[in-house]
């Protein structure tokens, strides 16, 4: 068994990224993710990588665009307000069909908001992190170990489908320490024939571009991208179901909130209420089928988030009227407690009207 | 046994470090562990606290709202958390800094003048470790050997000369 380390989520993601062959990092500090940059700054210069603290978040994401154009694994990280600044660059990266990994350790918003954990960037992450028709692969880990396990997947899939991947964490996951082990891996970056690595006089120059002035040409590139998205929806959905087989009421939560809800589900079971949990691990592609199937079996679903209710829109969309979908949550910094969630479960369980 | 502990005090008293040592005892015993700090402006001189959970099964909510064990090293934290301790729980408080006035009779309160003891014995800044020694005695959350081993792992190689005073502080808290 690999050695276990007690590490903060932020440090673990940095270490895992490096072990997955990402030795080029561009960032700008912001609470609660600054440890990512700090860790990268200590390690990368010693192993021949690039650590660059940019002059702004906008500069950092455009440096990622440049690095990804050259075919290397590159990453940036920030927290909510900083991610908003990056959105223009993210759209350009998506429009240029380049892979990269972006980490958002969410904090409260809007505006500067707060610095405590939040999940209020779900809409931004899954619907519109930038202008134009595009999606990101969005991963939502719930433990420090899962952050470590998903980062390699994020790089691999970003390269496989030539698109940015976003790790959507929150201040709690970033700051908490848990034991982690780093599985032995040999990173296998994909071939990148599109990369601008110099022609050596042997081929035509590669051009990385997101500008298509001819409408039909632009539509063709967007349609090609969406054809890829369809394949991703078929093949890359990840979610975890906990005690859902015989559940009479099903909760839906992701990330750190899912841990709280898992505790509440266990408490509900102890009270004789058959509760279960669906935990989306990919937020895009969303686990449509798991929600659809669950909604057909129960009368009530409850979505719990650290926001005013964002993912609940998708849960309602795929429940498609088959059951009632309720929402419970708090905004940035106020983590729902297991007792509060248990109260919600009791409120709707047993067919109470 | 499982640990559901909240350690609270002023920034600079070493409450996060004490929590890290407790977390390492769980690592050594190959259990599930979580350590969650308060973060932000309170780290720089205000109140600071950390939640530590150790269990055989995966840790659900890592935030300790109702601690089984509360280690408390300043008055604001005492006022904030004393009524949150689970019935039957244990409170270890630094009586140099806190005049305990809770009327709760469903919890065990261990008062130890840790800051005074540290100052009197040339262990400046190690009140947190004295508190940890007393907590071990009061709750037996792990063995003394495991706690000492955890302490060794938490002290970086270049600071190993600090191990001896830390171990002395631990024993002093335990023997009080």
Short mmCIF file of C-alpha atoms in Angstrom, two decimals:
data_model
loop_
_atom_site.label_atom_id
_atom_site.label_comp_id
_atom_site.label_asym_id
_atom_site.label_seq_id
_atom_site.Cartn_x
_atom_site.Cartn_y
_atom_site.Cartn_z
CA UNK A 1 0.00 0.00 0.00
CA UNK A 2 1.25 3.47 -0.83
CA UNK A 3 2.30 5.71 2.03
CA UNK A 4 -0.38 7.96 3.45
CA UNK A 5 0.16 11.67 3.94
CA UNK A 6 -1.92 14.10 5.96
CA UNK A 7 -2.42 16.95 3.53
CA UNK A 8 -4.62 19.94 2.87
CA UNK A 9 -6.84 19.61 -0.17
CA UNK A 10 -5.03 22.52 -1.81
CA UNK A 11 -1.62 20.92 -1.32
CA UNK A 12 -2.86 17.51 -2.42
CA UNK A 13 -4.22 18.84 -5.69
CA UNK A 14 -0.91 20.53 -6.44
CA UNK A 15 1.06 17.35 -5.69
CA UNK A 16 -1.36 15.23 -7.72
CA UNK A 17 -1.16 17.59 -10.69
CA UNK A 18 2.63 17.40 -10.66
CA UNK A 19 2.56 13.60 -10.44
CA UNK A 20 0.25 13.62 -13.45
CA UNK A 21 2.80 15.43 -15.54
CA UNK A 22 1.61 19.00 -15.08
CA UNK A 23 4.77 20.97 -14.40
CA UNK A 24 3.58 24.30 -15.75
CA UNK A 25 1.45 26.38 -13.42
CA UNK A 26 0.25 29.95 -13.75
CA UNK A 27 -1.67 31.55 -10.92
CA UNK A 28 -2.54 34.52 -8.86
CA UNK A 29 -3.14 34.26 -5.10
CA UNK A 30 -6.61 34.37 -3.58
CA UNK A 31 -8.06 32.87 -0.41
CA UNK A 32 -8.95 30.03 0.05
CA UNK A 33 -6.73 28.39 -2.61
CA UNK A 34 -3.39 30.14 -2.17
CA UNK A 35 -1.70 26.98 -0.87
CA UNK A 36 -1.95 25.56 -4.41
CA UNK A 37 0.29 28.33 -5.73
CA UNK A 38 2.55 28.17 -2.69
CA UNK A 39 3.10 24.44 -3.15
CA UNK A 40 3.73 24.78 -6.87
CA UNK A 41 6.19 27.62 -6.27
CA UNK A 42 8.24 25.40 -3.94
CA UNK A 43 8.31 22.31 -6.12
CA UNK A 44 8.16 23.26 -9.80
CA UNK A 45 11.40 25.23 -10.12
CA UNK A 46 13.31 22.26 -8.67
CA UNK A 47 12.01 19.81 -11.27
CA UNK A 48 12.44 21.91 -14.38
CA UNK A 49 8.87 23.15 -14.47
CA UNK A 50 7.36 26.61 -14.65
CA UNK A 51 5.82 28.37 -11.72
CA UNK A 52 4.68 31.83 -12.63
CA UNK A 53 2.75 34.21 -10.45
CA UNK A 54 1.08 36.33 -13.09
CA UNK A 55 0.13 39.96 -12.73
CA UNK A 56 -3.54 39.04 -12.73
CA UNK A 57 -5.93 36.12 -13.13
CA UNK A 58 -6.55 37.21 -16.73
CA UNK A 59 -2.86 36.98 -17.51
CA UNK A 60 -2.60 33.59 -15.80
CA UNK A 61 -5.35 31.96 -17.86
CA UNK A 62 -3.88 33.36 -21.07
CA UNK A 63 -0.51 31.90 -20.11
CA UNK A 64 -2.30 28.57 -19.77
CA UNK A 65 -3.69 29.13 -23.28
CA UNK A 66 -0.16 29.68 -24.50
CA UNK A 67 1.26 26.66 -22.71
CA UNK A 68 -1.58 24.42 -23.89
CA UNK A 69 -0.97 25.64 -27.45
CA UNK A 70 2.56 24.28 -27.10
CA UNK A 71 1.16 20.90 -26.16
CA UNK A 72 2.16 20.70 -22.48
CA UNK A 73 -0.03 19.94 -19.48
CA UNK A 74 -0.84 23.29 -17.88
CA UNK A 75 -3.00 24.40 -15.02
CA UNK A 76 -4.25 27.44 -13.19
CA UNK A 77 -6.22 27.78 -9.99
CA UNK A 78 -8.24 30.45 -8.28
CA UNK A 79 -11.35 31.07 -6.24
CA UNK A 80 -14.70 32.43 -7.35
CA UNK A 81 -13.98 36.14 -8.08
CA UNK A 82 -10.71 35.16 -9.75
CA UNK A 83 -12.46 32.54 -11.85
CA UNK A 84 -14.83 35.22 -13.15
CA UNK A 85 -11.79 37.14 -14.34
CA UNK A 86 -10.52 34.06 -16.14
CA UNK A 87 -13.74 33.49 -18.03
CA UNK A 88 -12.67 35.28 -21.22
CA UNK A 89 -9.54 33.12 -21.46
CA UNK A 90 -11.49 29.95 -20.71
CA UNK A 91 -13.80 30.71 -23.63
CA UNK A 92 -10.78 31.24 -25.93
CA UNK A 93 -9.25 27.95 -24.77
CA UNK A 94 -12.53 26.13 -25.45
CA UNK A 95 -12.83 27.89 -28.81
CA UNK A 96 -9.28 26.85 -29.67
CA UNK A 97 -9.98 23.21 -28.69
CA UNK A 98 -7.14 23.13 -26.17
CA UNK A 99 -6.89 20.98 -23.05
CA UNK A 100 -6.06 22.38 -19.61
CA UNK A 101 -7.15 22.03 -16.01
CA UNK A 102 -8.64 24.87 -14.00
CA UNK A 103 -9.30 24.67 -10.27
CA UNK A 104 -12.01 26.71 -8.59
CA UNK A 105 -11.93 26.54 -4.78
CA UNK A 106 -15.29 28.23 -4.37
CA UNK A 107 -15.96 30.98 -1.84
CA UNK A 108 -19.04 33.10 -1.22
CA UNK A 109 -20.31 35.62 -3.76
CA UNK A 110 -21.41 37.67 -5.61
CA UNK A 111 -18.71 40.32 -5.86
CA UNK A 112 -15.88 39.79 -3.42
CA UNK A 113 -18.46 37.95 -1.33
CA UNK A 114 -16.66 36.19 1.48
CA UNK A 115 -13.79 33.79 1.92
CA UNK A 116 -15.68 30.88 3.45
CA UNK A 117 -16.81 27.75 1.54
CA UNK A 118 -19.60 28.09 -1.01
CA UNK A 119 -21.10 26.30 -4.00
CA UNK A 120 -22.61 29.31 -5.70
CA UNK A 121 -20.57 28.89 -8.91
CA UNK A 122 -22.46 25.82 -10.17
CA UNK A 123 -24.26 27.77 -12.84
CA UNK A 124 -21.04 29.46 -13.89
CA UNK A 125 -19.17 26.15 -14.08
CA UNK A 126 -21.81 24.12 -15.89
CA UNK A 127 -23.61 26.71 -18.00
CA UNK A 128 -21.42 29.67 -18.82
CA UNK A 129 -17.82 30.06 -17.74
CA UNK A 130 -17.36 32.53 -20.56
CA UNK A 131 -19.20 33.58 -23.69
CA UNK A 132 -20.27 31.35 -26.53
CA UNK A 133 -21.61 27.83 -27.03
CA UNK A 134 -19.32 25.53 -25.08
CA UNK A 135 -19.02 23.21 -22.10
CA UNK A 136 -16.29 22.31 -19.68
CA UNK A 137 -15.72 18.94 -18.10
CA UNK A 138 -16.65 19.69 -14.48
CA UNK A 139 -15.51 17.44 -11.64
CA UNK A 140 -16.77 17.83 -8.07
CA UNK A 141 -14.66 15.89 -5.56
CA UNK A 142 -15.93 15.37 -2.02
CA UNK A 143 -12.77 14.22 -0.24
CA UNK A 144 -9.11 15.11 -0.43
CA UNK A 145 -8.38 11.62 -1.77
CA UNK A 146 -10.97 12.08 -4.50
CA UNK A 147 -9.32 15.37 -5.52
CA UNK A 148 -6.10 13.42 -5.97
CA UNK A 149 -7.81 10.66 -7.92
CA UNK A 150 -9.73 13.01 -10.23
CA UNK A 151 -6.94 15.32 -11.26
CA UNK A 152 -5.32 12.70 -13.50
CA UNK A 153 -8.70 11.89 -14.99
CA UNK A 154 -9.28 15.60 -15.61
CA UNK A 155 -6.01 15.93 -17.54
CA UNK A 156 -6.58 12.71 -19.49
CA UNK A 157 -10.12 13.58 -20.53
CA UNK A 158 -9.26 17.22 -21.27
CA UNK A 159 -6.65 15.92 -23.73
CA UNK A 160 -8.84 13.14 -25.10
CA UNK A 161 -11.64 15.55 -25.95
CA UNK A 162 -9.46 18.65 -26.44
CA UNK A 163 -11.33 20.87 -24.00
CA UNK A 164 -10.76 22.55 -20.62
CA UNK A 165 -11.59 20.62 -17.46
CA UNK A 166 -12.65 22.33 -14.26
CA UNK A 167 -12.21 20.94 -10.77
CA UNK A 168 -14.98 22.53 -8.71
CA UNK A 169 -13.98 22.36 -5.05
CA UNK A 170 -14.78 24.67 -2.16
CA UNK A 171 -13.02 26.34 0.73
CA UNK A 172 -13.71 23.46 3.06
CA UNK A 173 -12.09 20.86 0.80
CA UNK A 174 -9.22 23.18 0.04
CA UNK A 175 -8.42 23.90 3.66
CA UNK A 176 -9.14 20.59 5.35
CA UNK A 177 -6.51 17.91 5.87
CA UNK A 178 -7.24 14.23 5.31
CA UNK A 179 -4.99 11.24 4.81
CA UNK A 180 -4.19 10.75 1.15
CA UNK A 181 -2.18 8.31 -0.86
CA UNK A 182 -0.81 8.94 -4.31
CA UNK A 183 -1.30 5.93 -6.54
CA UNK A 184 1.70 4.93 -8.66
CA UNK A 185 1.02 6.41 -12.06
CA UNK A 186 2.86 7.02 -15.25
CA UNK A 187 1.18 9.96 -16.92
CA UNK A 188 0.42 9.34 -20.57
CA UNK A 189 -0.23 12.70 -22.18
CA UNK A 190 -2.05 12.36 -25.49
CA UNK A 191 -0.31 12.99 -28.81
CA UNK A 192 -0.85 16.60 -29.79
CA UNK A 193 -0.26 17.00 -33.52
CA UNK A 194 -1.91 20.43 -33.36
CA UNK A 195 0.70 21.85 -30.95
CA UNK A 196 2.84 24.78 -32.04
CA UNK A 197 6.18 23.18 -31.35
CA UNK A 198 8.06 24.29 -34.46
CA UNK A 199 7.80 22.82 -37.94
CA UNK A 200 11.50 21.98 -38.40
CA UNK A 201 10.72 22.71 -42.03
CA UNK A 202 8.84 19.41 -42.28
CA UNK A 203 5.21 20.44 -42.13
CA UNK A 204 2.91 23.41 -42.51
CA UNK A 205 2.70 25.68 -39.47
CA UNK A 206 0.04 24.82 -36.92
CA UNK A 207 -2.29 27.68 -36.09
CA UNK A 208 -4.17 27.93 -32.79
CA UNK A 209 -7.17 30.13 -33.31
CA UNK A 210 -10.73 30.75 -32.17
CA UNK A 211 -11.70 33.29 -34.82
CA UNK A 212 -13.90 32.19 -37.73
CA UNK A 213 -15.26 35.11 -39.69
CA UNK A 214 -17.26 32.92 -42.08
CA UNK A 215 -20.50 32.01 -40.28
CA UNK A 216 -20.76 28.58 -41.89
CA UNK A 217 -17.21 27.74 -40.92
CA UNK A 218 -17.87 28.88 -37.35
CA UNK A 219 -21.02 26.80 -37.15
CA UNK A 220 -19.14 23.77 -38.45
CA UNK A 221 -16.54 24.05 -35.66
CA UNK A 222 -19.21 24.53 -32.98
CA UNK A 223 -21.18 21.55 -34.29
CA UNK A 224 -18.06 19.41 -34.31
CA UNK A 225 -17.48 20.37 -30.69
CA UNK A 226 -21.05 19.52 -29.75
CA UNK A 227 -20.74 16.13 -31.44
CA UNK A 228 -17.86 15.49 -29.04
CA UNK A 229 -20.03 16.68 -26.14
CA UNK A 230 -22.60 14.02 -27.09
CA UNK A 231 -19.93 11.33 -26.85
CA UNK A 232 -18.84 12.70 -23.47
CA UNK A 233 -22.42 12.60 -22.19
CA UNK A 234 -22.57 8.94 -23.23
CA UNK A 235 -19.27 7.87 -21.75
CA UNK A 236 -17.97 10.12 -19.02
CA UNK A 237 -20.77 10.58 -16.49
CA UNK A 238 -19.68 9.76 -12.97
CA UNK A 239 -21.80 9.68 -9.86
CA UNK A 240 -22.00 7.79 -6.59
CA UNK A 241 -25.20 6.38 -5.18
CA UNK A 242 -25.39 5.70 -1.46
CA UNK A 243 -28.23 3.63 0.00
CA UNK A 244 -30.50 4.48 -2.93
CA UNK A 245 -31.60 0.89 -3.75
CA UNK A 246 -34.45 0.79 -1.25
CA UNK A 247 -34.66 4.53 -0.62
CA UNK A 248 -38.03 6.20 -0.26
CA UNK A 249 -36.59 9.68 -0.26
CA UNK A 250 -33.48 10.65 -2.22
CA UNK A 251 -31.13 13.53 -1.61
CA UNK A 252 -28.83 15.04 -4.21
CA UNK A 253 -25.66 16.87 -3.22
CA UNK A 254 -22.11 17.28 -4.49
CA UNK A 255 -18.72 18.16 -3.08
CA UNK A 256 -18.30 19.00 0.60
CA UNK A 257 -22.07 19.33 1.06
CA UNK A 258 -22.47 15.69 0.03
CA UNK A 259 -20.48 14.70 3.13
CA UNK A 260 -22.90 16.54 5.37
CA UNK A 261 -25.85 14.99 3.55
CA UNK A 262 -24.30 11.52 3.82
CA UNK A 263 -24.17 11.97 7.59
CA UNK A 264 -27.81 13.12 7.57
CA UNK A 265 -28.84 10.10 5.46
CA UNK A 266 -27.24 7.80 8.03
CA UNK A 267 -29.01 9.66 10.83
CA UNK A 268 -32.31 9.32 8.95
CA UNK A 269 -31.76 5.57 8.54
CA UNK A 270 -31.16 5.37 12.30
CA UNK A 271 -34.60 7.01 12.72
CA UNK A 272 -36.16 4.40 10.42
CA UNK A 273 -36.45 6.64 7.37
CA UNK A 274 -35.19 5.03 4.17
CA UNK A 275 -33.13 7.88 2.78
CA UNK A 276 -30.48 7.71 0.06
CA UNK A 277 -27.99 10.00 -1.62
CA UNK A 278 -27.05 10.63 -5.23
CA UNK A 279 -23.71 12.42 -5.41
CA UNK A 280 -22.80 13.72 -8.87
CA UNK A 281 -19.03 13.49 -9.36
CA UNK A 282 -19.22 15.02 -12.81
CA UNK A 283 -21.47 18.09 -12.82
CA UNK A 284 -21.03 18.30 -16.57
CA UNK A 285 -21.81 15.81 -17.97
CA UNK A 286 -24.61 15.69 -15.40
CA UNK A 287 -25.84 12.27 -14.20
CA UNK A 288 -29.15 12.66 -16.01
CA UNK A 289 -30.03 8.99 -15.98
CA UNK A 290 -29.41 8.48 -12.25
CA UNK A 291 -31.75 11.39 -11.50
CA UNK A 292 -34.35 10.21 -14.01
CA UNK A 293 -34.38 6.68 -12.61
CA UNK A 294 -34.49 7.83 -8.99
CA UNK A 295 -37.29 10.30 -9.66
CA UNK A 296 -39.40 7.45 -11.04
CA UNK A 297 -39.07 5.51 -7.78
CA UNK A 298 -39.64 8.12 -5.06
CA UNK A 299 -42.13 10.85 -4.25
CA UNK A 300 -39.62 13.37 -2.99
CA UNK A 301 -36.09 14.41 -3.77
CA UNK A 302 -34.18 17.07 -1.86
CA UNK A 303 -31.23 18.92 -3.31
CA UNK A 304 -28.85 20.42 -0.76
CA UNK A 305 -26.29 23.03 -1.78
CA UNK A 306 -24.25 25.89 -0.36
CA UNK A 307 -26.10 28.35 -2.58
CA UNK A 308 -29.62 29.65 -3.07
CA UNK A 309 -30.33 26.66 -5.33
CA UNK A 310 -28.49 26.12 -8.61
CA UNK A 311 -27.96 22.39 -9.21
CA UNK A 312 -31.60 21.92 -8.18
CA UNK A 313 -32.52 23.31 -11.65
CA UNK A 314 -30.80 20.35 -13.30
CA UNK A 315 -32.30 17.89 -10.83
CA UNK A 316 -35.78 19.25 -11.63
CA UNK A 317 -34.99 19.15 -15.36
CA UNK A 318 -34.12 15.45 -15.34
CA UNK A 319 -36.69 14.46 -12.70
CA UNK A 320 -39.02 15.91 -15.31
CA UNK A 321 -42.05 16.13 -13.05
CA UNK A 322 -41.90 12.50 -11.94
CA UNK A 323 -41.53 13.53 -8.28
CA UNK A 324 -41.38 16.64 -6.15
CA UNK A 325 -37.92 18.20 -6.02
CA UNK A 326 -37.22 20.36 -2.99
CA UNK A 327 -34.28 22.57 -2.16
CA UNK A 328 -32.41 23.30 1.04
CA UNK A 329 -29.29 25.36 1.39
CA UNK A 330 -27.28 28.17 2.85
CA UNK A 331 -25.05 30.66 1.09
CA UNK A 332 -21.33 31.17 1.38
CA UNK A 333 -19.75 30.33 4.70
CA UNK A 334 -22.71 28.68 6.35
CA UNK A 335 -22.32 24.98 5.82
CA UNK A 336 -25.64 23.14 6.23
CA UNK A 337 -25.56 20.92 9.31
CA UNK A 338 -26.54 17.24 9.34
CA UNK A 339 -29.31 18.12 11.83
CA UNK A 340 -30.80 20.71 9.48
CA UNK A 341 -30.73 18.25 6.60
CA UNK A 342 -32.30 15.56 8.79
CA UNK A 343 -35.14 17.99 9.59
CA UNK A 344 -35.72 18.40 5.85
CA UNK A 345 -35.74 14.63 5.35
CA UNK A 346 -38.27 14.22 8.17
CA UNK A 347 -40.40 16.99 6.69
CA UNK A 348 -40.86 15.19 3.37
CA UNK A 349 -40.48 11.53 4.31
CA UNK A 350 -43.40 9.19 4.86
CA UNK A 351 -45.62 10.90 2.33
CA UNK A 352 -46.23 13.87 4.62
CA UNK A 353 -48.18 16.51 2.73
CA UNK B 1 -12.40 4.97 19.93
CA UNK B 2 -13.70 7.80 17.80
CA UNK B 3 -12.61 11.40 18.27
CA UNK B 4 -14.92 14.36 17.76
CA UNK B 5 -12.84 17.23 19.02
CA UNK B 6 -12.87 20.99 18.82
CA UNK B 7 -9.76 22.94 19.81
CA UNK B 8 -10.23 26.68 20.20
CA UNK B 9 -8.28 29.71 21.36
CA UNK B 10 -6.45 32.78 20.09
CA UNK B 11 -4.41 32.73 16.90
CA UNK B 12 -0.81 32.06 17.93
CA UNK B 13 -1.58 29.70 20.81
CA UNK B 14 -1.02 26.71 18.59
CA UNK B 15 -4.54 25.34 18.50
CA UNK B 16 -4.20 24.30 14.85
CA UNK B 17 -0.89 22.57 15.60
CA UNK B 18 -2.39 20.74 18.58
CA UNK B 19 -5.19 19.59 16.28
CA UNK B 20 -2.68 18.37 13.73
CA UNK B 21 -1.02 16.21 16.37
CA UNK B 22 -4.39 14.71 17.30
CA UNK B 23 -5.08 14.06 13.61
CA UNK B 24 -1.76 12.25 13.29
CA UNK B 25 -2.70 9.87 16.11
CA UNK B 26 -5.56 8.73 13.88
CA UNK B 27 -3.19 8.36 10.93
CA UNK B 28 -0.86 6.19 13.01
CA UNK B 29 -3.77 4.01 14.07
CA UNK B 30 -4.83 3.77 10.40
CA UNK B 31 -8.24 5.26 10.97
CA UNK B 32 -10.26 7.77 8.98
CA UNK B 33 -9.21 11.31 9.86
CA UNK B 34 -10.24 14.87 9.10
CA UNK B 35 -8.73 18.16 10.29
CA UNK B 36 -10.53 21.36 9.44
CA UNK B 37 -9.25 24.79 10.49
CA UNK B 38 -11.02 28.06 10.76
CA UNK B 39 -9.31 30.28 8.22
CA UNK B 40 -9.25 33.93 7.35
CA UNK B 41 -8.73 37.06 9.46
CA UNK B 42 -9.17 35.15 12.72
CA UNK B 43 -5.82 33.44 12.08
CA UNK B 44 -4.06 36.75 12.56
CA UNK B 45 -4.63 37.45 16.23
CA UNK B 46 -8.35 36.80 16.67
CA UNK B 47 -9.99 33.53 17.61
CA UNK B 48 -8.91 30.36 15.86
CA UNK B 49 -10.22 26.85 16.07
CA UNK B 50 -9.99 23.49 14.40
CA UNK B 51 -12.20 20.44 14.15
CA UNK B 52 -10.65 16.99 14.34
CA UNK B 53 -12.57 13.80 13.60
CA UNK B 54 -11.17 10.29 13.88
CA UNK B 55 -13.35 7.29 13.16
CA UNK B 56 -13.37 3.75 11.79
CA UNK B 57 -15.82 4.72 9.04
CA UNK B 58 -15.45 7.55 6.51
CA UNK B 59 -15.88 11.00 8.03
CA UNK B 60 -19.12 12.60 6.85
CA UNK B 61 -19.35 16.17 8.03
CA UNK B 62 -15.84 17.29 9.08
CA UNK B 63 -17.15 20.31 10.98
CA UNK B 64 -17.42 19.63 14.71
CA UNK B 65 -20.46 21.56 15.87
CA UNK B 66 -21.16 19.58 19.03
CA UNK B 67 -17.80 18.33 20.28
CA UNK B 68 -17.39 15.26 22.42
CA UNK B 69 -14.15 16.88 23.56
CA UNK B 70 -13.53 20.64 23.72
CA UNK B 71 -10.06 22.03 24.36
CA UNK B 72 -10.47 25.72 25.01
CA UNK B 73 -7.77 28.33 25.54
CA UNK B 74 -9.53 31.70 25.67
CA UNK B 75 -12.65 33.30 27.06
CA UNK B 76 -14.42 34.16 23.77
CA UNK B 77 -14.11 30.55 22.63
CA UNK B 78 -15.30 29.29 26.02
CA UNK B 79 -18.40 31.48 25.80
CA UNK B 80 -19.01 30.42 22.21
CA UNK B 81 -18.63 26.67 22.59
CA UNK B 82 -19.34 25.64 26.20
CA UNK B 83 -23.02 25.06 25.55
CA UNK B 84 -22.31 23.15 22.32
CA UNK B 85 -20.46 20.30 24.06
CA UNK B 86 -22.32 16.99 23.88
CA UNK B 87 -23.87 15.82 27.14
CA UNK B 88 -21.36 13.47 28.72
CA UNK B 89 -18.55 15.27 26.92
CA UNK B 90 -15.30 16.60 28.28
CA UNK B 91 -14.00 20.18 28.42
CA UNK B 92 -10.34 20.87 29.05
CA UNK B 93 -9.79 24.55 29.74
CA UNK B 94 -6.80 26.76 30.45
CA UNK B 95 -7.65 28.20 33.88
CA UNK B 96 -4.89 30.81 33.60
CA UNK B 97 -6.98 32.51 30.93
CA UNK B 98 -10.54 31.38 31.63
CA UNK B 99 -12.58 31.64 34.79
CA UNK B 100 -15.05 28.81 34.28
CA UNK B 101 -18.56 29.79 35.25
CA UNK B 102 -20.75 27.35 33.37
CA UNK B 103 -23.49 25.74 35.43
CA UNK B 104 -23.64 22.66 33.23
CA UNK B 105 -23.55 19.48 35.30
CA UNK B 106 -23.76 17.03 32.38
CA UNK B 107 -20.18 17.47 31.23
CA UNK B 108 -16.76 16.83 32.77
CA UNK B 109 -14.67 19.97 33.15
CA UNK B 110 -10.89 19.72 33.61
CA UNK B 111 -9.32 23.05 34.52
CA UNK B 112 -5.55 23.28 34.16
CA UNK B 113 -3.44 26.48 34.42
CA UNK B 114 -1.56 25.55 31.27
CA UNK B 115 -0.27 29.01 30.34
CA UNK B 116 1.02 29.59 33.88
CA UNK B 117 2.64 26.14 33.96
CA UNK B 118 4.32 26.77 30.62
CA UNK B 119 5.71 30.12 31.75
CA UNK B 120 6.89 28.76 35.13
CA UNK B 121 8.73 25.86 33.54
CA UNK B 122 10.51 27.49 30.66
CA UNK B 123 8.03 26.02 28.19
CA UNK B 124 6.88 29.30 26.73
CA UNK B 125 4.37 28.80 23.93
CA UNK B 126 3.73 25.17 24.81
CA UNK B 127 0.51 25.64 26.79
CA UNK B 128 -1.24 23.95 23.88
CA UNK B 129 0.81 20.79 24.41
CA UNK B 130 0.21 20.86 28.17
CA UNK B 131 -3.51 21.03 27.34
CA UNK B 132 -3.13 18.05 25.05
CA UNK B 133 -1.47 16.03 27.85
CA UNK B 134 -4.36 16.81 30.17
CA UNK B 135 -6.86 15.90 27.44
CA UNK B 136 -5.18 12.54 26.96
CA UNK B 137 -5.49 11.85 30.68
CA UNK B 138 -9.13 12.98 30.79
CA UNK B 139 -10.37 11.12 27.72
CA UNK B 140 -7.79 8.48 26.80
CA UNK B 141 -8.44 9.24 23.12
CA UNK B 142 -5.28 7.30 22.25
CA UNK B 143 -2.23 5.87 24.02
CA UNK B 144 0.64 8.03 25.28
CA UNK B 145 3.02 6.22 22.93
CA UNK B 146 0.88 6.99 19.89
CA UNK B 147 0.57 10.63 20.92
CA UNK B 148 4.35 10.91 21.33
CA UNK B 149 4.88 9.32 17.93
CA UNK B 150 2.36 11.75 16.40
CA UNK B 151 4.25 14.63 17.95
CA UNK B 152 7.51 13.41 16.44
CA UNK B 153 5.91 13.29 12.99
CA UNK B 154 4.47 16.80 13.34
CA UNK B 155 7.76 18.43 14.23
CA UNK B 156 9.80 18.97 11.06
CA UNK B 157 13.32 17.54 10.85
CA UNK B 158 15.00 20.93 11.18
CA UNK B 159 13.11 21.61 14.41
CA UNK B 160 13.75 18.29 16.15
CA UNK B 161 15.45 20.14 19.02
CA UNK B 162 11.93 21.25 19.98
CA UNK B 163 10.82 17.66 20.50
CA UNK B 164 12.23 17.38 24.03
CA UNK B 165 10.43 20.43 25.48
CA UNK B 166 7.25 19.33 23.69
CA UNK B 167 7.43 15.88 25.23
CA UNK B 168 8.12 17.46 28.63
CA UNK B 169 5.05 19.71 28.24
CA UNK B 170 2.94 16.72 27.25
CA UNK B 171 3.98 14.75 30.33
CA UNK B 172 3.45 17.77 32.59
CA UNK B 173 -0.12 18.21 31.32
CA UNK B 174 -0.78 14.51 31.76
CA UNK B 175 0.59 14.43 35.31
CA UNK B 176 -1.33 17.50 36.53
#
